[in-house]
CSV table of C-alpha atoms and ligand atoms in Angstrom, one decimal:
chain,number,residue,atom,x,y,z
A,1,MET,CA,1.4,-17.7,7.0
A,2,LYS,CA,-0.3,-14.8,5.8
A,3,THR,CA,0.8,-12.7,3.1
A,4,ILE,CA,0.9,-9.1,2.9
A,5,ALA,CA,1.8,-7.1,-0.4
A,6,ILE,CA,3.1,-3.7,-0.3
A,7,ILE,CA,2.6,-1.5,-2.7
A,8,SER,CA,5.5,1.0,-3.4
A,9,SER,CA,3.9,3.6,-5.8
A,10,SER,CA,6.2,6.0,-6.3
A,11,VAL,CA,7.5,6.1,-10.0
A,12,ARG,CA,9.8,9.1,-9.9
A,13,ARG,CA,13.3,9.0,-10.7
A,14,GLY,CA,15.4,9.0,-7.2
A,15,ARG,CA,12.4,8.4,-5.5
A,16,ASN,CA,12.8,8.5,-1.7
A,17,SER,CA,9.3,6.5,-0.3
A,18,HIS,CA,10.3,3.4,-1.3
A,19,ARG,CA,13.0,3.4,1.2
A,20,VAL,CA,9.7,2.8,3.7
A,21,ALA,CA,8.7,0.3,1.7
A,22,LEU,CA,11.7,-1.4,2.0
A,23,TYR,CA,11.8,-0.7,6.3
A,24,ILE,CA,8.4,-2.1,6.3
A,25,ARG,CA,8.9,-5.2,4.3
A,26,ASN,CA,12.0,-5.9,6.4
A,27,TYR,CA,9.9,-5.0,9.6
A,28,ILE,CA,7.6,-7.6,8.8
A,29,GLU,CA,10.0,-10.3,7.6
A,30,GLU,CA,12.6,-9.9,10.7
A,31,ASN,CA,9.3,-10.3,13.3
A,32,ASN,CA,8.0,-12.9,11.2
A,33,LEU,CA,4.8,-11.7,10.8
A,34,ALA,CA,3.4,-12.2,7.5
A,35,LYS,CA,5.3,-13.3,4.3
A,36,ALA,CA,5.3,-9.4,2.5
A,37,GLU,CA,6.3,-8.6,-0.4
A,38,ILE,CA,6.8,-5.4,-2.6
A,39,VAL,CA,4.8,-4.6,-5.5
A,40,ASP,CA,7.1,-1.9,-6.9
A,41,LEU,CA,5.2,0.2,-9.4
A,42,ASP,CA,8.2,1.3,-11.2
A,43,GLU,CA,9.2,-1.9,-12.2
A,44,TYR,CA,5.8,-2.4,-13.3
A,45,ASP,CA,5.9,0.6,-15.4
A,46,PHE,CA,2.7,0.2,-16.4
A,47,PRO,CA,1.1,2.6,-19.4
A,48,LEU,CA,-2.1,4.9,-18.5
A,49,PHE,CA,-4.6,2.0,-18.6
A,50,ASP,CA,-7.8,3.2,-20.9
A,51,GLU,CA,-10.2,0.4,-18.7
A,52,ARG,CA,-10.7,-1.0,-15.9
A,53,LEU,CA,-8.9,-5.2,-16.2
A,54,ARG,CA,-11.8,-7.1,-16.5
A,55,LEU,CA,-12.9,-5.3,-19.5
A,56,GLN,CA,-9.8,-5.6,-21.4
A,57,LYS,CA,-9.6,-7.4,-24.2
A,58,ASP,CA,-5.5,-8.3,-24.3
A,59,PRO,CA,-4.7,-7.2,-20.9
A,60,LEU,CA,-1.0,-6.9,-20.5
A,61,PRO,CA,0.5,-10.1,-18.6
A,62,GLY,CA,1.7,-7.2,-16.0
A,63,ALA,CA,-1.5,-6.2,-15.2
A,64,VAL,CA,-3.0,-9.5,-14.6
A,65,SER,CA,-0.3,-10.5,-12.5
A,66,PHE,CA,-0.7,-7.5,-10.6
A,67,ALA,CA,-4.4,-8.2,-10.1
A,68,ALA,CA,-3.5,-12.1,-9.3
A,69,THR,CA,-1.1,-10.3,-6.2
A,70,ILE,CA,-3.7,-8.2,-4.9
A,71,SER,CA,-6.5,-10.5,-5.3
A,72,ASP,CA,-4.5,-13.2,-3.2
A,73,ALA,CA,-3.1,-10.9,-0.3
A,74,ASP,CA,-4.4,-11.0,2.7
A,75,GLY,CA,-3.8,-7.7,3.2
A,76,VAL,CA,-2.1,-4.7,1.4
A,77,ILE,CA,0.0,-1.7,2.5
A,78,ILE,CA,0.2,1.3,0.8
A,79,VAL,CA,3.1,3.3,0.7
A,80,THR,CA,2.3,6.5,-1.0
A,81,PRO,CA,4.2,10.2,-1.5
A,82,GLU,CA,2.4,13.3,-1.2
A,83,TYR,CA,2.1,15.1,-4.1
A,84,ASN,CA,0.4,18.6,-3.9
A,85,GLY,CA,-2.0,17.0,-1.2
A,86,GLY,CA,-2.6,13.9,-3.4
A,87,TYR,CA,-1.4,10.7,-4.1
A,88,PRO,CA,0.6,10.0,-7.1
A,89,ALA,CA,-1.2,8.8,-10.2
A,90,SER,CA,0.8,5.9,-10.6
A,91,LEU,CA,-1.7,4.7,-8.1
A,92,LYS,CA,-4.7,6.0,-9.5
A,93,ASN,CA,-3.4,4.2,-12.2
A,94,VAL,CA,-4.0,0.6,-10.4
A,95,VAL,CA,-6.7,1.0,-8.0
A,96,ASP,CA,-8.9,2.4,-10.9
A,97,LEU,CA,-7.8,-1.3,-13.0
A,98,LEU,CA,-9.1,-3.3,-10.6
A,99,TYR,CA,-12.6,-3.7,-8.8
A,100,ASP,CA,-13.1,-7.2,-7.0
A,101,GLU,CA,-9.4,-7.3,-6.3
A,102,TRP,CA,-9.9,-4.5,-3.8
A,103,ARG,CA,-13.5,-5.3,-2.1
A,104,ARG,CA,-13.5,-6.0,1.6
A,105,LYS,CA,-9.6,-5.9,1.3
A,106,PRO,CA,-7.7,-4.9,4.4
A,107,VAL,CA,-5.5,-2.0,3.5
A,108,ALA,CA,-3.4,0.1,5.5
A,109,ILE,CA,-1.5,3.3,4.5
A,110,SER,CA,1.7,4.9,5.1
A,111,THR,CA,2.0,8.4,3.8
A,112,VAL,CA,5.9,10.0,3.2
A,113,SER,CA,6.9,13.4,2.6
A,114,ASP,CA,10.4,15.0,2.6
A,115,GLY,CA,8.7,17.8,4.5
A,116,PRO,CA,7.7,18.3,8.0
A,117,PHE,CA,4.7,17.0,7.5
A,118,GLY,CA,4.5,13.3,6.6
A,119,GLY,CA,2.2,13.6,3.9
A,120,THR,CA,-1.1,14.2,6.2
A,121,GLN,CA,-2.6,15.9,3.5
A,122,VAL,CA,-3.0,12.8,1.3
A,123,ILE,CA,-4.6,10.5,3.4
A,124,THR,CA,-8.1,11.7,2.9
A,125,SER,CA,-8.1,11.6,-1.0
A,126,MET,CA,-6.2,7.7,-0.4
A,127,GLN,CA,-8.4,6.8,2.5
A,128,PHE,CA,-11.8,8.1,0.1
A,129,SER,CA,-11.1,5.9,-2.9
A,130,LEU,CA,-10.2,3.2,-1.1
A,131,TRP,CA,-13.9,3.2,0.6
A,132,LYS,CA,-15.7,3.9,-2.4
A,133,ILE,CA,-14.1,1.1,-4.6
A,134,GLY,CA,-14.7,-1.3,-1.6
A,135,ALA,CA,-11.2,-1.9,0.1
A,136,TRP,CA,-11.6,-1.7,4.0
A,137,THR,CA,-9.2,0.5,5.0
A,138,VAL,CA,-7.7,0.3,8.8
A,139,PRO,CA,-7.4,2.8,11.0
A,140,ALA,CA,-4.4,3.3,12.1
A,141,MET,CA,-1.4,5.8,10.1
A,142,PHE,CA,2.3,5.8,9.7
A,143,PRO,CA,3.1,8.4,8.4
A,144,VAL,CA,6.8,9.4,7.4
A,145,PRO,CA,8.3,13.6,7.6
A,146,LYS,CA,11.6,14.1,6.4
A,147,VAL,CA,11.7,10.4,4.4
A,148,THR,CA,15.4,11.0,4.0
A,149,ASP,CA,16.7,12.0,7.7
A,150,SER,CA,14.5,9.0,8.4
A,151,PHE,CA,15.2,5.9,6.0
A,152,ASP,CA,18.7,5.1,4.5
A,153,GLU,CA,18.0,4.2,0.8
A,154,THR,CA,18.2,0.2,1.8
A,155,GLY,CA,15.0,1.5,4.4
A,156,VAL,CA,17.0,1.0,7.4
A,157,PRO,CA,15.7,3.5,9.8
A,158,ALA,CA,17.6,6.5,11.4
A,159,ASP,CA,15.8,5.2,14.5
A,160,LYS,CA,15.1,1.8,14.3
A,161,ALA,CA,13.3,1.6,18.3
A,162,ALA,CA,11.5,4.5,17.8
A,163,ALA,CA,10.5,3.4,14.1
A,164,ASP,CA,9.5,-0.3,15.1
A,165,LYS,CA,7.5,1.1,17.8
A,166,ARG,CA,5.6,2.9,14.9
A,167,ALA,CA,5.5,-0.2,12.7
A,168,ALA,CA,4.3,-2.6,15.6
A,169,LYS,CA,0.9,-0.1,15.9
A,170,PHE,CA,0.6,0.1,12.4
A,171,ILE,CA,1.0,-3.3,11.1
A,172,SER,CA,-1.0,-5.2,14.5
A,173,GLU,CA,-4.1,-2.9,13.6
A,174,LEU,CA,-3.6,-4.3,9.5
A,175,ILE,CA,-3.1,-7.9,11.2
A,176,TRP,CA,-6.2,-7.5,13.4
A,177,CYS,CA,-8.6,-6.4,10.6
A,178,ILE,CA,-6.7,-9.8,8.4
A,179,ASP,CA,-7.5,-11.7,11.4
A,180,ALA,CA,-11.1,-10.1,11.9
A,181,LYS,CA,-12.3,-10.7,8.1
A,182,SER,CA,-10.9,-14.5,8.5
A,183,LEU,CA,-13.1,-15.6,11.3
A,184,MET,CA,-15.9,-13.6,9.6
A,185,ALA,CA,-15.1,-16.1,6.5
A,186,LEU,CA,-15.9,-19.2,9.3
A,187,ARG,CA,-19.2,-17.7,10.2
A,188,PRO,CA,-22.4,-19.9,9.1
A,189,PRO,CA,-24.1,-18.2,6.7
A,190,VAL,CA,-27.0,-16.4,7.9
B,1,LIG,C1,4.7,16.5,-8.4
B,1,LIG,C2,5.6,16.4,-6.5
B,1,LIG,C3,4.5,17.4,-5.7
B,1,LIG,C4,4.7,17.1,-4.8
B,1,LIG,N1,4.2,18.0,-3.6
B,1,LIG,C5,4.7,17.5,-2.2
B,1,LIG,C6,3.6,18.0,-1.4
B,1,LIG,O1,2.7,18.2,-1.4
B,1,LIG,N2,3.0,18.1,0.1
B,1,LIG,C7,4.6,17.5,0.6
B,1,LIG,O2,5.3,17.5,1.9
B,1,LIG,N3,5.9,16.9,-0.4
B,1,LIG,C8,5.6,17.1,-1.9
B,1,LIG,N4,6.6,16.6,-2.6
B,1,LIG,C9,7.1,16.5,-2.2
B,1,LIG,C10,7.9,14.8,-1.7
B,1,LIG,O3,7.2,14.7,-0.4
B,1,LIG,C11,9.0,13.6,-1.6
B,1,LIG,O4,9.5,13.7,-3.5
B,1,LIG,C12,9.1,12.6,-1.0
B,1,LIG,O5,10.7,12.4,-1.2
B,1,LIG,C13,8.2,11.6,-1.5
B,1,LIG,O6,7.9,11.2,-2.9
B,1,LIG,P1,9.3,10.3,-3.6
B,1,LIG,O7,8.9,8.8,-2.9
B,1,LIG,O8,8.4,10.3,-5.3
B,1,LIG,O9,10.3,10.9,-3.4
B,1,LIG,C14,6.2,16.7,-3.9
B,1,LIG,C15,7.2,16.0,-5.0
B,1,LIG,C16,6.7,16.0,-6.2
B,1,LIG,C17,7.5,15.0,-7.2
């Protein structure tokens, strides 16, 4: 079975975008699409890294385990809030921590805001950083406006049919990319 790591990137006290990570994990599992694991940056409680992991002499066990989770996942979903039109420092901290682990990794991005626009401004900077580091960003979106109206604290959507319809499209695009990558790996070398 495929594995999908869902990065919940807000470490803010009283954060709300984590609701979306919970919903996506539940949706994937309910529909038996993959094994889904939430990678919660708040739980990792990382310091601000002063060097990339591969150059660190004595890396934190948590950083090593984070790297292994990303490396082993067939695909990654990043749930990011929009902070002043960009993505949070907690997320930049872990994007820059790794390198090889991101290369050609199918990554889908869900953007979250408490306002009406669903974090649509953050997608460009997130996409660009991931493209630059060699990840394979998936051409699908899962923007969530008015997050506290849309999902409760346990990730239950206010309108399950509507949320599931959008999630199906978003996650099927990620799975298509994961499958396409597996097929490419089976090709004889040219
Ligand atoms: C520092 C900061 C900057 C923010 N900037 C924006 C913004 O540019 N656009 C927006 O729609 N919401 C913005 N918000 C509100 C977030 O959308 C809101 O907190 C939402 O719940 C997602 O973030 P959270 O998971 O940290 O709660 C900002 C929140 C913080 C804490």
